mmCIF file with all atom_site columns, C-alpha atoms and ligand atoms in Angstrom:
data_model
loop_
_atom_site.group_PDB
_atom_site.id
_atom_site.type_symbol
_atom_site.label_atom_id
_atom_site.label_alt_id
_atom_site.label_comp_id
_atom_site.label_asym_id
_atom_site.label_entity_id
_atom_site.label_seq_id
_atom_site.pdbx_PDB_ins_code
_atom_site.Cartn_x
_atom_site.Cartn_y
_atom_site.Cartn_z
_atom_site.occupancy
_atom_site.B_iso_or_equiv
_atom_site.pdbx_formal_charge
_atom_site.auth_seq_id
_atom_site.auth_comp_id
_atom_site.auth_asym_id
_atom_site.auth_atom_id
_atom_site.pdbx_PDB_model_num
ATOM   1   C CA . MET A 1 1   ? 24.003 82.115 192.647 1.00 0.00 ? 186 MET A CA 1
ATOM   2   C CA . LYS A 1 2   ? 27.752 82.374 193.162 1.00 0.00 ? 187 LYS A CA 1
ATOM   3   C CA . PRO A 1 3   ? 29.986 80.790 190.290 1.00 0.00 ? 188 PRO A CA 1
ATOM   4   C CA . LEU A 1 4   ? 31.006 77.409 191.325 1.00 0.00 ? 189 LEU A CA 1
ATOM   5   C CA . ILE A 1 5   ? 34.498 76.174 190.906 1.00 0.00 ? 190 ILE A CA 1
ATOM   6   C CA . VAL A 1 6   ? 35.002 72.455 191.401 1.00 0.00 ? 191 VAL A CA 1
ATOM   7   C CA . ALA A 1 7   ? 38.498 70.642 191.636 1.00 0.00 ? 192 ALA A CA 1
ATOM   8   C CA . ASN A 1 8   ? 38.268 67.237 190.576 1.00 0.00 ? 193 ASN A CA 1
ATOM   9   C CA . TRP A 1 9   ? 41.562 65.645 191.846 1.00 0.00 ? 194 TRP A CA 1
ATOM   10  C CA . LYS A 1 10  ? 40.758 62.210 190.512 1.00 0.00 ? 195 LYS A CA 1
ATOM   11  C CA . MET A 1 11  ? 43.376 59.564 191.790 1.00 0.00 ? 196 MET A CA 1
ATOM   12  C CA . ASN A 1 12  ? 45.764 62.360 192.849 1.00 0.00 ? 197 ASN A CA 1
ATOM   13  C CA . PRO A 1 13  ? 48.040 63.222 194.572 1.00 0.00 ? 198 PRO A CA 1
ATOM   14  C CA . LYS A 1 14  ? 49.908 60.039 195.469 1.00 0.00 ? 199 LYS A CA 1
ATOM   15  C CA . SER A 1 15  ? 50.082 60.470 199.239 1.00 0.00 ? 200 SER A CA 1
ATOM   16  C CA . LEU A 1 16  ? 48.534 62.010 202.106 1.00 0.00 ? 201 LEU A CA 1
ATOM   17  C CA . VAL A 1 17  ? 51.395 64.275 202.716 1.00 0.00 ? 202 VAL A CA 1
ATOM   18  C CA . GLU A 1 18  ? 51.089 65.600 199.226 1.00 0.00 ? 203 GLU A CA 1
ATOM   19  C CA . ALA A 1 19  ? 47.408 65.941 199.313 1.00 0.00 ? 204 ALA A CA 1
ATOM   20  C CA . LYS A 1 20  ? 47.728 68.194 202.500 1.00 0.00 ? 205 LYS A CA 1
ATOM   21  C CA . ARG A 1 21  ? 50.309 70.277 200.829 1.00 0.00 ? 206 ARG A CA 1
ATOM   22  C CA . LEU A 1 22  ? 48.226 70.903 197.767 1.00 0.00 ? 207 LEU A CA 1
ATOM   23  C CA . PHE A 1 23  ? 45.093 71.596 200.154 1.00 0.00 ? 208 PHE A CA 1
ATOM   24  C CA . ASP A 1 24  ? 47.179 74.076 202.190 1.00 0.00 ? 209 ASP A CA 1
ATOM   25  C CA . SER A 1 25  ? 48.630 76.037 199.300 1.00 0.00 ? 210 SER A CA 1
ATOM   26  C CA . VAL A 1 26  ? 45.093 76.441 197.877 1.00 0.00 ? 211 VAL A CA 1
ATOM   27  C CA . ALA A 1 27  ? 43.616 77.182 201.278 1.00 0.00 ? 212 ALA A CA 1
ATOM   28  C CA . LYS A 1 28  ? 46.231 79.971 201.847 1.00 0.00 ? 213 LYS A CA 1
ATOM   29  C CA . GLY A 1 29  ? 45.808 81.599 198.322 1.00 0.00 ? 214 GLY A CA 1
ATOM   30  C CA . ILE A 1 30  ? 41.919 81.560 198.576 1.00 0.00 ? 215 ILE A CA 1
ATOM   31  C CA . LYS A 1 31  ? 41.344 83.274 201.979 1.00 0.00 ? 216 LYS A CA 1
ATOM   32  C CA . ASN A 1 32  ? 40.123 86.420 200.273 1.00 0.00 ? 217 ASN A CA 1
ATOM   33  C CA . VAL A 1 33  ? 37.986 84.985 197.657 1.00 0.00 ? 218 VAL A CA 1
ATOM   34  C CA . LYS A 1 34  ? 34.517 85.881 198.524 1.00 0.00 ? 219 LYS A CA 1
ATOM   35  C CA . ASN A 1 35  ? 32.254 85.694 195.377 1.00 0.00 ? 220 ASN A CA 1
ATOM   36  C CA . ILE A 1 36  ? 32.883 82.115 194.465 1.00 0.00 ? 221 ILE A CA 1
ATOM   37  C CA . GLU A 1 37  ? 32.143 78.751 195.960 1.00 0.00 ? 222 GLU A CA 1
ATOM   38  C CA . VAL A 1 38  ? 35.166 76.620 195.787 1.00 0.00 ? 223 VAL A CA 1
ATOM   39  C CA . VAL A 1 39  ? 34.740 72.823 196.072 1.00 0.00 ? 224 VAL A CA 1
ATOM   40  C CA . ILE A 1 40  ? 37.511 70.193 196.471 1.00 0.00 ? 225 ILE A CA 1
ATOM   41  C CA . CYS A 1 41  ? 36.833 66.659 195.498 1.00 0.00 ? 226 CYS A CA 1
ATOM   42  C CA . PRO A 1 42  ? 39.576 64.634 196.751 1.00 0.00 ? 227 PRO A CA 1
ATOM   43  C CA . PRO A 1 43  ? 40.122 60.633 196.827 1.00 0.00 ? 228 PRO A CA 1
ATOM   44  C CA . PHE A 1 44  ? 37.856 59.139 199.438 1.00 0.00 ? 229 PHE A CA 1
ATOM   45  C CA . PRO A 1 45  ? 40.853 58.303 201.960 1.00 0.00 ? 230 PRO A CA 1
ATOM   46  C CA . TYR A 1 46  ? 42.101 61.787 202.228 1.00 0.00 ? 231 TYR A CA 1
ATOM   47  C CA . LEU A 1 47  ? 38.724 63.414 202.913 1.00 0.00 ? 232 LEU A CA 1
ATOM   48  C CA . THR A 1 48  ? 38.949 62.116 206.539 1.00 0.00 ? 233 THR A CA 1
ATOM   49  C CA . VAL A 1 49  ? 41.932 64.254 207.178 1.00 0.00 ? 234 VAL A CA 1
ATOM   50  C CA . LEU A 1 50  ? 41.240 67.314 205.056 1.00 0.00 ? 235 LEU A CA 1
ATOM   51  C CA . ASN A 1 51  ? 37.891 67.656 206.426 1.00 0.00 ? 236 ASN A CA 1
ATOM   52  C CA . SER A 1 52  ? 39.093 69.169 209.772 1.00 0.00 ? 237 SER A CA 1
ATOM   53  C CA . GLU A 1 53  ? 41.066 71.648 208.114 1.00 0.00 ? 238 GLU A CA 1
ATOM   54  C CA . PHE A 1 54  ? 39.090 73.780 206.003 1.00 0.00 ? 239 PHE A CA 1
ATOM   55  C CA . SER A 1 55  ? 36.704 76.906 206.298 1.00 0.00 ? 240 SER A CA 1
ATOM   56  C CA . THR A 1 56  ? 36.957 78.614 202.831 1.00 0.00 ? 241 THR A CA 1
ATOM   57  C CA . PHE A 1 57  ? 36.131 75.260 200.660 1.00 0.00 ? 242 PHE A CA 1
ATOM   58  C CA . LYS A 1 58  ? 33.301 73.126 200.458 1.00 0.00 ? 243 LYS A CA 1
ATOM   59  C CA . LEU A 1 59  ? 34.299 69.339 200.202 1.00 0.00 ? 244 LEU A CA 1
ATOM   60  C CA . GLY A 1 60  ? 32.773 66.723 197.698 1.00 0.00 ? 245 GLY A CA 1
ATOM   61  C CA . GLY A 1 61  ? 33.241 63.018 196.959 1.00 0.00 ? 246 GLY A CA 1
ATOM   62  C CA . GLN A 1 62  ? 34.136 61.881 193.659 1.00 0.00 ? 247 GLN A CA 1
ATOM   63  C CA . ASP A 1 63  ? 31.359 59.245 193.680 1.00 0.00 ? 248 ASP A CA 1
ATOM   64  C CA . CYS A 1 64  ? 28.812 57.509 195.833 1.00 0.00 ? 249 CYS A CA 1
ATOM   65  C CA . PHE A 1 65  ? 26.793 54.254 195.847 1.00 0.00 ? 250 PHE A CA 1
ATOM   66  C CA . TRP A 1 66  ? 22.985 54.205 195.803 1.00 0.00 ? 251 TRP A CA 1
ATOM   67  C CA . GLY A 1 67  ? 22.557 51.940 198.729 1.00 0.00 ? 252 GLY A CA 1
ATOM   68  C CA . GLU A 1 68  ? 22.430 53.252 202.402 1.00 0.00 ? 253 GLU A CA 1
ATOM   69  C CA . LYS A 1 69  ? 24.550 50.489 204.021 1.00 0.00 ? 254 LYS A CA 1
ATOM   70  C CA . GLY A 1 70  ? 25.318 46.693 203.680 1.00 0.00 ? 255 GLY A CA 1
ATOM   71  C CA . ALA A 1 71  ? 26.987 44.160 201.532 1.00 0.00 ? 256 ALA A CA 1
ATOM   72  C CA . PHE A 1 72  ? 28.457 46.307 198.887 1.00 0.00 ? 257 PHE A CA 1
ATOM   73  C CA . THR A 1 73  ? 32.169 45.981 199.122 1.00 0.00 ? 258 THR A CA 1
ATOM   74  C CA . GLY A 1 74  ? 34.206 48.985 198.183 1.00 0.00 ? 259 GLY A CA 1
ATOM   75  C CA . GLU A 1 75  ? 31.411 51.317 198.014 1.00 0.00 ? 260 GLU A CA 1
ATOM   76  C CA . VAL A 1 76  ? 30.823 54.566 199.893 1.00 0.00 ? 261 VAL A CA 1
ATOM   77  C CA . SER A 1 77  ? 27.339 55.680 200.899 1.00 0.00 ? 262 SER A CA 1
ATOM   78  C CA . PRO A 1 78  ? 25.838 59.308 200.430 1.00 0.00 ? 263 PRO A CA 1
ATOM   79  C CA . LYS A 1 79  ? 25.253 59.300 204.311 1.00 0.00 ? 264 LYS A CA 1
ATOM   80  C CA . MET A 1 80  ? 29.128 58.427 204.879 1.00 0.00 ? 265 MET A CA 1
ATOM   81  C CA . LEU A 1 81  ? 30.072 61.549 202.456 1.00 0.00 ? 266 LEU A CA 1
ATOM   82  C CA . LYS A 1 82  ? 27.626 63.756 204.505 1.00 0.00 ? 267 LYS A CA 1
ATOM   83  C CA . ASP A 1 83  ? 29.183 62.416 207.713 1.00 0.00 ? 268 ASP A CA 1
ATOM   84  C CA . LEU A 1 84  ? 32.549 63.534 206.406 1.00 0.00 ? 269 LEU A CA 1
ATOM   85  C CA . ARG A 1 85  ? 31.367 66.836 205.989 1.00 0.00 ? 270 ARG A CA 1
ATOM   86  C CA . CYS A 1 86  ? 30.863 66.662 202.062 1.00 0.00 ? 271 CYS A CA 1
ATOM   87  C CA . GLN A 1 87  ? 28.194 68.883 200.638 1.00 0.00 ? 272 GLN A CA 1
ATOM   88  C CA . TYR A 1 88  ? 28.800 67.775 196.926 1.00 0.00 ? 273 TYR A CA 1
ATOM   89  C CA . VAL A 1 89  ? 29.167 64.569 195.160 1.00 0.00 ? 274 VAL A CA 1
ATOM   90  C CA . ILE A 1 90  ? 30.418 64.095 191.466 1.00 0.00 ? 275 ILE A CA 1
ATOM   91  C CA . LEU A 1 91  ? 28.364 61.443 189.628 1.00 0.00 ? 276 LEU A CA 1
ATOM   92  C CA . GLY A 1 92  ? 28.427 59.813 186.224 1.00 0.00 ? 277 GLY A CA 1
ATOM   93  C CA . HIS A 1 93  ? 32.027 61.153 185.300 1.00 0.00 ? 278 HIS A CA 1
ATOM   94  C CA . SER A 1 94  ? 33.003 59.870 181.927 1.00 0.00 ? 279 SER A CA 1
ATOM   95  C CA . GLU A 1 95  ? 36.110 57.957 183.461 1.00 0.00 ? 280 GLU A CA 1
ATOM   96  C CA . ARG A 1 96  ? 33.791 55.771 185.713 1.00 0.00 ? 281 ARG A CA 1
ATOM   97  C CA . ARG A 1 97  ? 31.628 55.254 182.589 1.00 0.00 ? 282 ARG A CA 1
ATOM   98  C CA . ARG A 1 98  ? 34.602 54.075 180.835 1.00 0.00 ? 283 ARG A CA 1
ATOM   99  C CA . HIS A 1 99  ? 36.657 52.247 183.011 1.00 0.00 ? 284 HIS A CA 1
ATOM   100 C CA . LEU A 1 100 ? 34.038 50.921 185.170 1.00 0.00 ? 285 LEU A CA 1
ATOM   101 C CA . ASN A 1 101 ? 31.436 50.473 182.876 1.00 0.00 ? 286 ASN A CA 1
ATOM   102 C CA . GLU A 1 102 ? 28.852 52.709 184.881 1.00 0.00 ? 287 GLU A CA 1
ATOM   103 C CA . THR A 1 103 ? 25.544 52.939 183.158 1.00 0.00 ? 288 THR A CA 1
ATOM   104 C CA . ASP A 1 104 ? 23.052 55.775 183.048 1.00 0.00 ? 289 ASP A CA 1
ATOM   105 C CA . GLU A 1 105 ? 20.692 53.483 185.130 1.00 0.00 ? 290 GLU A CA 1
ATOM   106 C CA . MET A 1 106 ? 23.323 53.365 187.853 1.00 0.00 ? 291 MET A CA 1
ATOM   107 C CA . VAL A 1 107 ? 23.913 56.949 187.570 1.00 0.00 ? 292 VAL A CA 1
ATOM   108 C CA . ASN A 1 108 ? 20.251 57.494 187.895 1.00 0.00 ? 293 ASN A CA 1
ATOM   109 C CA . LYS A 1 109 ? 20.105 55.449 191.005 1.00 0.00 ? 294 LYS A CA 1
ATOM   110 C CA . LYS A 1 110 ? 23.205 57.336 192.595 1.00 0.00 ? 295 LYS A CA 1
ATOM   111 C CA . LEU A 1 111 ? 21.431 60.636 191.654 1.00 0.00 ? 296 LEU A CA 1
ATOM   112 C CA . ASN A 1 112 ? 18.468 59.685 193.726 1.00 0.00 ? 297 ASN A CA 1
ATOM   113 C CA . ALA A 1 113 ? 20.382 58.459 196.600 1.00 0.00 ? 298 ALA A CA 1
ATOM   114 C CA . ALA A 1 114 ? 22.445 61.622 196.672 1.00 0.00 ? 299 ALA A CA 1
ATOM   115 C CA . LEU A 1 115 ? 19.397 64.014 196.572 1.00 0.00 ? 300 LEU A CA 1
ATOM   116 C CA . LYS A 1 116 ? 17.543 61.899 199.211 1.00 0.00 ? 301 LYS A CA 1
ATOM   117 C CA . GLU A 1 117 ? 20.598 62.639 201.534 1.00 0.00 ? 302 GLU A CA 1
ATOM   118 C CA . LYS A 1 118 ? 20.473 66.218 200.536 1.00 0.00 ? 303 LYS A CA 1
ATOM   119 C CA . LEU A 1 119 ? 24.218 65.954 198.890 1.00 0.00 ? 304 LEU A CA 1
ATOM   120 C CA . LYS A 1 120 ? 24.484 68.350 195.889 1.00 0.00 ? 305 LYS A CA 1
ATOM   121 C CA . PRO A 1 121 ? 25.143 66.136 192.753 1.00 0.00 ? 306 PRO A CA 1
ATOM   122 C CA . ILE A 1 122 ? 27.362 67.315 190.222 1.00 0.00 ? 307 ILE A CA 1
ATOM   123 C CA . LEU A 1 123 ? 26.159 65.238 187.421 1.00 0.00 ? 308 LEU A CA 1
ATOM   124 C CA . CYS A 1 124 ? 28.689 64.744 184.531 1.00 0.00 ? 309 CYS A CA 1
ATOM   125 C CA . VAL A 1 125 ? 27.318 64.116 181.054 1.00 0.00 ? 310 VAL A CA 1
ATOM   126 C CA . ALA A 1 126 ? 29.121 64.131 177.638 1.00 0.00 ? 311 ALA A CA 1
ATOM   127 C CA . ASN A 1 127 ? 25.775 64.693 175.769 1.00 0.00 ? 312 ASN A CA 1
ATOM   128 C CA . PHE A 1 128 ? 22.231 65.579 175.847 1.00 0.00 ? 313 PHE A CA 1
ATOM   129 C CA . LEU A 1 129 ? 20.818 62.095 175.628 1.00 0.00 ? 314 LEU A CA 1
ATOM   130 C CA . GLN A 1 130 ? 22.944 60.883 178.508 1.00 0.00 ? 315 GLN A CA 1
ATOM   131 C CA . LEU A 1 131 ? 21.610 63.880 180.614 1.00 0.00 ? 316 LEU A CA 1
ATOM   132 C CA . LYS A 1 132 ? 17.894 62.867 179.637 1.00 0.00 ? 317 LYS A CA 1
ATOM   133 C CA . LYS A 1 133 ? 18.556 59.163 180.775 1.00 0.00 ? 318 LYS A CA 1
ATOM   134 C CA . ASP A 1 134 ? 20.284 60.303 183.853 1.00 0.00 ? 319 ASP A CA 1
ATOM   135 C CA . LEU A 1 135 ? 17.597 62.511 184.923 1.00 0.00 ? 320 LEU A CA 1
ATOM   136 C CA . LYS A 1 136 ? 14.743 59.986 184.287 1.00 0.00 ? 321 LYS A CA 1
ATOM   137 C CA . GLY A 1 137 ? 12.053 60.238 186.894 1.00 0.00 ? 322 GLY A CA 1
ATOM   138 C CA . ILE A 1 138 ? 13.713 62.819 188.751 1.00 0.00 ? 323 ILE A CA 1
ATOM   139 C CA . PRO A 1 139 ? 10.893 65.366 189.833 1.00 0.00 ? 324 PRO A CA 1
ATOM   140 C CA . ALA A 1 140 ? 11.351 68.832 188.064 1.00 0.00 ? 325 ALA A CA 1
ATOM   141 C CA . ASN A 1 141 ? 11.290 70.550 191.522 1.00 0.00 ? 326 ASN A CA 1
ATOM   142 C CA . ASP A 1 142 ? 14.377 68.834 192.290 1.00 0.00 ? 327 ASP A CA 1
ATOM   143 C CA . PHE A 1 143 ? 16.303 70.237 189.489 1.00 0.00 ? 328 PHE A CA 1
ATOM   144 C CA . ASN A 1 144 ? 17.267 73.376 191.103 1.00 0.00 ? 329 ASN A CA 1
ATOM   145 C CA . LYS A 1 145 ? 19.563 70.957 193.629 1.00 0.00 ? 330 LYS A CA 1
ATOM   146 C CA . ILE A 1 146 ? 21.129 69.406 190.416 1.00 0.00 ? 331 ILE A CA 1
ATOM   147 C CA . ILE A 1 147 ? 24.495 70.758 188.964 1.00 0.00 ? 332 ILE A CA 1
ATOM   148 C CA . VAL A 1 148 ? 25.221 69.532 185.459 1.00 0.00 ? 333 VAL A CA 1
ATOM   149 C CA . ALA A 1 149 ? 28.728 69.430 184.229 1.00 0.00 ? 334 ALA A CA 1
ATOM   150 C CA . TYR A 1 150 ? 28.952 69.331 180.454 1.00 0.00 ? 335 TYR A CA 1
ATOM   151 C CA . GLU A 1 151 ? 32.164 67.340 179.716 1.00 0.00 ? 336 GLU A CA 1
ATOM   152 C CA . PRO A 1 152 ? 32.873 66.569 176.052 1.00 0.00 ? 337 PRO A CA 1
ATOM   153 C CA . LEU A 1 153 ? 34.957 63.424 175.864 1.00 0.00 ? 338 LEU A CA 1
ATOM   154 C CA . PHE A 1 154 ? 37.310 64.794 173.480 1.00 0.00 ? 339 PHE A CA 1
ATOM   155 C CA . ALA A 1 155 ? 38.237 67.453 175.956 1.00 0.00 ? 340 ALA A CA 1
ATOM   156 C CA . ILE A 1 156 ? 38.699 65.586 179.126 1.00 0.00 ? 341 ILE A CA 1
ATOM   157 C CA . GLY A 1 157 ? 42.462 65.588 180.123 1.00 0.00 ? 342 GLY A CA 1
ATOM   158 C CA . THR A 1 158 ? 43.482 66.199 176.407 1.00 0.00 ? 343 THR A CA 1
ATOM   159 C CA . GLY A 1 159 ? 44.500 69.932 176.343 1.00 0.00 ? 344 GLY A CA 1
ATOM   160 C CA . LYS A 1 160 ? 42.001 70.341 173.630 1.00 0.00 ? 345 LYS A CA 1
ATOM   161 C CA . PRO A 1 161 ? 38.981 72.276 174.988 1.00 0.00 ? 346 PRO A CA 1
ATOM   162 C CA . CYS A 1 162 ? 35.797 72.534 173.579 1.00 0.00 ? 347 CYS A CA 1
ATOM   163 C CA . SER A 1 163 ? 35.056 75.769 171.605 1.00 0.00 ? 348 SER A CA 1
ATOM   164 C CA . PRO A 1 164 ? 33.048 78.303 173.647 1.00 0.00 ? 349 PRO A CA 1
ATOM   165 C CA . GLU A 1 165 ? 30.574 78.592 170.703 1.00 0.00 ? 350 GLU A CA 1
ATOM   166 C CA . LYS A 1 166 ? 29.707 74.899 170.841 1.00 0.00 ? 351 LYS A CA 1
ATOM   167 C CA . ALA A 1 167 ? 29.801 74.853 174.703 1.00 0.00 ? 352 ALA A CA 1
ATOM   168 C CA . LYS A 1 168 ? 27.462 77.530 174.705 1.00 0.00 ? 353 LYS A CA 1
ATOM   169 C CA . LYS A 1 169 ? 24.870 75.922 172.325 1.00 0.00 ? 354 LYS A CA 1
ATOM   170 C CA . ILE A 1 170 ? 24.922 72.752 174.687 1.00 0.00 ? 355 ILE A CA 1
ATOM   171 C CA . ARG A 1 171 ? 24.544 74.943 177.867 1.00 0.00 ? 356 ARG A CA 1
ATOM   172 C CA . THR A 1 172 ? 21.620 76.689 176.398 1.00 0.00 ? 357 THR A CA 1
ATOM   173 C CA . SER A 1 173 ? 19.790 73.487 175.258 1.00 0.00 ? 358 SER A CA 1
ATOM   174 C CA . ILE A 1 174 ? 20.366 72.153 178.740 1.00 0.00 ? 359 ILE A CA 1
ATOM   175 C CA . GLN A 1 175 ? 18.868 75.198 180.415 1.00 0.00 ? 360 GLN A CA 1
ATOM   176 C CA . LYS A 1 176 ? 16.017 75.144 177.751 1.00 0.00 ? 361 LYS A CA 1
ATOM   177 C CA . MET A 1 177 ? 15.123 71.861 179.060 1.00 0.00 ? 362 MET A CA 1
ATOM   178 C CA . ASN A 1 178 ? 15.040 73.332 182.560 1.00 0.00 ? 363 ASN A CA 1
ATOM   179 C CA . LYS A 1 179 ? 16.078 76.490 183.546 1.00 0.00 ? 364 LYS A CA 1
ATOM   180 C CA . ASN A 1 180 ? 16.734 75.680 187.129 1.00 0.00 ? 365 ASN A CA 1
ATOM   181 C CA . LEU A 1 181 ? 19.668 73.479 186.312 1.00 0.00 ? 366 LEU A CA 1
ATOM   182 C CA . THR A 1 182 ? 23.106 74.963 187.105 1.00 0.00 ? 367 THR A CA 1
ATOM   183 C CA . VAL A 1 183 ? 25.475 74.100 184.218 1.00 0.00 ? 368 VAL A CA 1
ATOM   184 C CA . LEU A 1 184 ? 29.235 73.924 184.694 1.00 0.00 ? 369 LEU A CA 1
ATOM   185 C CA . TYR A 1 185 ? 31.895 73.246 181.866 1.00 0.00 ? 370 TYR A CA 1
ATOM   186 C CA . GLY A 1 186 ? 34.720 70.780 182.348 1.00 0.00 ? 371 GLY A CA 1
ATOM   187 C CA . GLY A 1 187 ? 37.426 69.566 180.057 1.00 0.00 ? 372 GLY A CA 1
ATOM   188 C CA . SER A 1 188 ? 40.998 70.910 179.629 1.00 0.00 ? 373 SER A CA 1
ATOM   189 C CA . VAL A 1 189 ? 40.002 74.112 181.569 1.00 0.00 ? 374 VAL A CA 1
ATOM   190 C CA . ASN A 1 190 ? 43.012 76.411 182.408 1.00 0.00 ? 375 ASN A CA 1
ATOM   191 C CA . TYR A 1 191 ? 43.769 79.953 183.260 1.00 0.00 ? 376 TYR A CA 1
ATOM   192 C CA . GLU A 1 192 ? 43.984 81.060 179.755 1.00 0.00 ? 377 GLU A CA 1
ATOM   193 C CA . ASN A 1 193 ? 40.453 79.699 178.557 1.00 0.00 ? 378 ASN A CA 1
ATOM   194 C CA . THR A 1 194 ? 38.486 80.429 181.768 1.00 0.00 ? 379 THR A CA 1
ATOM   195 C CA . GLN A 1 195 ? 36.837 83.367 180.620 1.00 0.00 ? 380 GLN A CA 1
ATOM   196 C CA . ASP A 1 196 ? 35.591 81.516 177.292 1.00 0.00 ? 381 ASP A CA 1
ATOM   197 C CA . TYR A 1 197 ? 33.264 79.446 179.192 1.00 0.00 ? 382 TYR A CA 1
ATOM   198 C CA . ILE A 1 198 ? 32.388 81.945 182.073 1.00 0.00 ? 383 ILE A CA 1
ATOM   199 C CA . GLU A 1 199 ? 31.969 85.213 180.268 1.00 0.00 ? 384 GLU A CA 1
ATOM   200 C CA . LYS A 1 200 ? 31.436 84.004 176.457 1.00 0.00 ? 385 LYS A CA 1
ATOM   201 C CA . ALA A 1 201 ? 29.603 80.959 176.946 1.00 0.00 ? 386 ALA A CA 1
ATOM   202 C CA . GLY A 1 202 ? 27.668 81.697 179.923 1.00 0.00 ? 387 GLY A CA 1
ATOM   203 C CA . PHE A 1 203 ? 28.336 78.878 182.128 1.00 0.00 ? 388 PHE A CA 1
ATOM   204 C CA . GLN A 1 204 ? 27.817 79.104 185.968 1.00 0.00 ? 389 GLN A CA 1
ATOM   205 C CA . GLY A 1 205 ? 31.054 77.396 186.992 1.00 0.00 ? 390 GLY A CA 1
ATOM   206 C CA . LEU A 1 206 ? 33.832 74.944 185.844 1.00 0.00 ? 391 LEU A CA 1
ATOM   207 C CA . LEU A 1 207 ? 34.806 71.356 186.784 1.00 0.00 ? 392 LEU A CA 1
ATOM   208 C CA . ILE A 1 208 ? 38.791 71.290 186.739 1.00 0.00 ? 393 ILE A CA 1
ATOM   209 C CA . GLY A 1 209 ? 40.739 68.290 186.765 1.00 0.00 ? 394 GLY A CA 1
ATOM   210 C CA . GLY A 1 210 ? 44.368 68.524 185.694 1.00 0.00 ? 395 GLY A CA 1
ATOM   211 C CA . ALA A 1 211 ? 44.701 72.190 186.547 1.00 0.00 ? 396 ALA A CA 1
ATOM   212 C CA . SER A 1 212 ? 43.253 71.692 190.012 1.00 0.00 ? 397 SER A CA 1
ATOM   213 C CA . LEU A 1 213 ? 46.556 69.834 190.926 1.00 0.00 ? 398 LEU A CA 1
ATOM   214 C CA . ASN A 1 214 ? 48.613 72.892 190.285 1.00 0.00 ? 399 ASN A CA 1
ATOM   215 C CA . PRO A 1 215 ? 48.081 75.558 193.103 1.00 0.00 ? 400 PRO A CA 1
ATOM   216 C CA . GLN A 1 216 ? 49.326 78.428 191.142 1.00 0.00 ? 401 GLN A CA 1
ATOM   217 C CA . GLU A 1 217 ? 47.153 77.649 188.069 1.00 0.00 ? 402 GLU A CA 1
ATOM   218 C CA . PHE A 1 218 ? 43.990 76.658 189.977 1.00 0.00 ? 403 PHE A CA 1
ATOM   219 C CA . LEU A 1 219 ? 44.154 79.908 192.318 1.00 0.00 ? 404 LEU A CA 1
ATOM   220 C CA . LYS A 1 220 ? 44.716 82.181 189.020 1.00 0.00 ? 405 LYS A CA 1
ATOM   221 C CA . ILE A 1 221 ? 41.515 80.678 187.634 1.00 0.00 ? 406 ILE A CA 1
ATOM   222 C CA . VAL A 1 222 ? 39.826 81.290 190.921 1.00 0.00 ? 407 VAL A CA 1
ATOM   223 C CA . LYS A 1 223 ? 40.878 84.672 191.314 1.00 0.00 ? 408 LYS A CA 1
ATOM   224 C CA . SER A 1 224 ? 40.240 85.533 187.694 1.00 0.00 ? 409 SER A CA 1
ATOM   225 C CA . ILE A 1 225 ? 36.306 84.902 188.205 1.00 0.00 ? 410 ILE A CA 1
ATOM   226 C CA . ASP A 1 226 ? 36.034 86.352 191.595 1.00 0.00 ? 411 ASP A CA 1
HETATM 227 P P1 . LIG B 2 .   ? 40.645 68.011 182.952 1.00 0.00 ? 77  LIG B P1 1
HETATM 228 O O1 . LIG B 2 .   ? 39.431 67.029 183.518 1.00 0.00 ? 77  LIG B O1 1
HETATM 229 O O2 . LIG B 2 .   ? 40.468 69.391 183.582 1.00 0.00 ? 77  LIG B O2 1
HETATM 230 O O3 . LIG B 2 .   ? 41.974 67.352 183.197 1.00 0.00 ? 77  LIG B O3 1
HETATM 231 O O4 . LIG B 2 .   ? 40.486 67.985 181.597 1.00 0.00 ? 77  LIG B O4 1
HETATM 232 C C1 . LIG B 2 .   ? 38.278 67.543 183.770 1.00 0.00 ? 77  LIG B C1 1
HETATM 233 C C2 . LIG B 2 .   ? 37.503 66.276 184.495 1.00 0.00 ? 77  LIG B C2 1
HETATM 234 O O5 . LIG B 2 .   ? 37.752 65.290 184.035 1.00 0.00 ? 77  LIG B O5 1
HETATM 235 O O6 . LIG B 2 .   ? 36.600 66.696 185.335 1.00 0.00 ? 77  LIG B O6 1
#
């Protein structure tokens, strides 16, 4: 499998014009990248515009609901994401767990719904217990469709990344549980520490927040792995 680099734009940038500019700068710089799968996860409203303008990237949602349709104000279904050409969806991000009280039970339902729709879930967890709860009842032969992003809370958006040694331990224990799980690292990734996680700690890719909003930095990261 090619290394997977996921850009989580979170609630950025502030306008569609800026989103297009960011998208275009990355698209231009990434044209000759062959050996990496790059996924951009913009805010929902931008998906409808950006989805007609890409060929090099894959697109992903930053969340989805577990129901297919109906009276769920404010929610977005996996099918809607699929319809907008998303192939991936981030689930269980710690910011959703913290600010919106998203529970493991909810994340588990979302995971099931995403798999049913053949969206590739990028399941964010801060620890092993969370991972076990989120995967409860998921058949083991679906594990090769799930991407786990290990994101220690202290490292997210803080500029204080996890040590590669500790990150490697967690990655190893996740893959001991099931070797078919793809595991990414996320939390204060930048160009300088990229190889700590890919080369030293053996992750199959990265989930990048802050640095994905800076096209030069993001492209440097991508090219250093390609
Ligand atoms: P960060 O965010 O790279 O800004 O730390 C990562 C994430 O929250 O997915």
